[in-house]
Coordinates of C-alpha atoms in Angstrom, one line a residue:
M1 CA 37.2 1.6 -1.4
S2 CA 40.6 3.2 -1.2
E3 CA 42.6 0.4 -3.0
T4 CA 42.2 -0.3 -6.7
L5 CA 41.4 -3.8 -7.8
S6 CA 43.4 -5.2 -10.7
S7 CA 42.0 -8.8 -11.0
L8 CA 39.2 -11.0 -10.0
Q9 CA 41.3 -12.6 -7.2
D10 CA 41.6 -9.2 -5.6
L11 CA 37.8 -8.7 -5.9
K12 CA 37.2 -12.1 -4.2
G13 CA 39.2 -11.0 -1.1
T14 CA 37.3 -7.8 -0.5
A15 CA 34.1 -8.0 1.6
V16 CA 32.0 -5.0 0.5
S17 CA 28.3 -4.9 1.6
S18 CA 26.4 -3.3 -1.3
Q19 CA 23.0 -3.8 0.4
P20 CA 22.2 -1.3 3.3
D21 CA 20.7 -2.8 6.4
A22 CA 16.9 -2.9 6.5
P23 CA 15.2 0.0 8.3
V24 CA 14.6 -0.6 11.9
H25 CA 11.0 0.2 13.0
V26 CA 10.7 1.6 16.5
Q27 CA 7.6 2.1 18.7
K28 CA 6.0 5.5 18.3
L29 CA 3.8 6.6 21.2
D30 CA 2.6 9.9 22.5
K31 CA 3.0 11.1 26.1
L32 CA -0.3 9.4 27.1
G33 CA 0.9 6.0 25.8
R34 CA -1.2 5.9 22.7
A35 CA -0.3 5.3 19.1
Y36 CA -1.8 7.6 16.5
A37 CA -2.1 7.2 12.7
T38 CA -4.2 8.6 9.9
G39 CA -5.9 6.4 7.3
K40 CA -7.4 7.4 4.0
R41 CA -9.8 5.8 1.5
K42 CA -11.7 7.5 -1.3
D43 CA -12.6 10.9 0.1
A44 CA -12.7 9.7 3.7
V45 CA -10.0 10.5 6.3
A46 CA -9.8 8.7 9.7
R47 CA -7.7 9.6 12.7
V48 CA -7.1 6.6 14.9
W49 CA -5.7 6.4 18.4
I50 CA -5.0 3.0 20.1
K51 CA -4.1 2.3 23.6
P52 CA -4.1 -0.9 25.8
G53 CA -7.6 -1.7 27.0
S54 CA -10.6 -4.1 26.8
G55 CA -11.4 -3.8 23.0
K56 CA -13.8 -0.8 23.2
I57 CA -14.2 1.0 19.8
V58 CA -15.5 4.6 19.7
V59 CA -16.1 6.3 16.4
N60 CA -17.0 10.0 16.4
G61 CA -18.1 9.8 20.0
R62 CA -20.5 6.9 19.3
P63 CA -20.0 3.1 19.8
V64 CA -18.9 1.3 16.7
E65 CA -22.2 -0.7 16.6
T66 CA -24.2 2.6 16.3
Y67 CA -21.9 4.4 13.8
F68 CA -21.2 1.5 11.5
A69 CA -24.6 -0.3 11.6
R70 CA -23.9 -2.7 8.8
P71 CA -22.0 -5.9 10.0
V72 CA -19.8 -5.8 6.8
L73 CA -18.4 -2.4 7.7
R74 CA -17.6 -3.5 11.3
M75 CA -15.9 -6.6 9.8
I76 CA -13.8 -4.4 7.5
L77 CA -12.8 -2.2 10.4
R78 CA -11.8 -5.1 12.7
Q79 CA -9.7 -7.1 10.0
P80 CA -6.3 -5.9 11.3
L81 CA -7.1 -6.8 14.9
V82 CA -8.4 -10.2 13.9
L83 CA -5.3 -10.9 11.7
A84 CA -3.0 -9.9 14.5
N85 CA -5.1 -11.7 17.1
R86 CA -5.6 -8.5 19.2
Q87 CA -9.4 -8.1 19.3
T88 CA -9.7 -7.5 23.0
Q89 CA -6.3 -6.0 23.7
Y90 CA -6.7 -2.4 22.5
D91 CA -9.2 0.4 22.9
L92 CA -9.7 2.5 19.8
F93 CA -10.7 6.1 19.5
V94 CA -11.5 7.2 16.0
T95 CA -12.6 10.4 14.3
C96 CA -13.9 10.1 10.7
A97 CA -14.6 12.8 8.1
G98 CA -15.6 12.9 4.5
G99 CA -16.9 10.3 2.0
G100 CA -19.5 7.7 2.8
L101 CA -19.6 4.9 5.4
S102 CA -17.8 2.4 3.2
G103 CA -14.9 4.8 2.5
Q104 CA -14.8 5.7 6.2
A105 CA -14.6 2.0 7.2
G106 CA -11.7 1.5 4.8
A107 CA -10.0 4.6 6.1
V108 CA -10.3 3.3 9.7
R109 CA -8.8 -0.1 8.6
H110 CA -5.9 1.7 7.0
G111 CA -5.3 4.0 10.0
L112 CA -5.7 1.1 12.5
S113 CA -3.2 -1.0 10.7
K114 CA -0.7 1.9 10.7
A115 CA -1.3 2.6 14.4
L116 CA -0.8 -1.1 15.2
T117 CA 2.6 -1.1 13.5
Y118 CA 3.5 2.1 15.5
Y119 CA 2.5 0.3 18.7
E120 CA 3.9 -3.1 17.9
P121 CA 6.5 -2.9 15.1
E122 CA 6.8 -6.7 14.9
L123 CA 3.2 -6.8 13.4
R124 CA 4.3 -4.9 10.3
P125 CA 5.2 -7.9 8.1
V126 CA 1.9 -9.6 8.8
L127 CA -0.2 -6.5 8.1
K128 CA 1.9 -5.5 5.0
H129 CA 1.5 -9.0 3.5
A130 CA -2.3 -8.7 3.9
G131 CA -2.2 -5.3 2.1
F132 CA -3.6 -3.3 5.0
L133 CA -0.7 -0.7 5.1
T134 CA -1.1 0.2 1.4
R135 CA -3.3 3.2 0.7
D136 CA -6.0 2.3 -1.8
S137 CA -5.5 5.2 -4.3
R138 CA -8.7 4.6 -6.3
V139 CA -10.8 7.7 -6.3
V140 CA -13.9 8.8 -8.2
E141 CA -13.1 10.0 -11.7
R142 CA -14.0 13.6 -12.4
K143 CA -16.8 14.6 -14.7
K144 CA -15.8 15.8 -18.1
F145 CA -17.5 18.6 -20.1
G146 CA -19.8 17.5 -22.9
K147 CA -20.6 14.3 -21.0
K148 CA -23.4 13.4 -18.6
K149 CA -21.1 11.8 -16.1
A150 CA -17.4 11.0 -16.2
R151 CA -17.7 8.8 -19.3
R152 CA -21.4 8.5 -20.0
S153 CA -22.5 10.4 -23.1
F154 CA -25.9 12.0 -23.6
Q155 CA -28.4 9.7 -25.4
F156 CA -28.3 10.0 -29.1
S157 CA -31.4 10.9 -31.0
K158 CA -31.7 10.9 -34.8
R159 CA -34.6 13.4 -34.7

């Protein structure tokens, strides 16, 4: 603003945009045409690559039915694809490390959601509203000295 305003009438005439434009999300692909993202949950870390395909999911070199044997874990993993209606549109290649199977399934869901937004930026509002792009920051509380576990005390005995 180079000119100074002396009254409200002067202020009404100026058109100043105080809000910056919303960030534009662009497609992020590697040279092989894949989108890559990292997902985290508890102590688990999942690296997820997606590319157009028939809906095949490979986790640590094994089919998803073998690696995540429980149906609940497979359901958690596929939630972003079901929400975006892309179940048979992408092939997934996933590597997981750390934590247990439940944490790894949550990490894959987080990484898959991020990778979908990199491949198709228009899916971002849908996945963000469902909460799949937010990293669940809850982790195991550390054990304190003088305690049996994080908060559990030793059993009291009078004698």
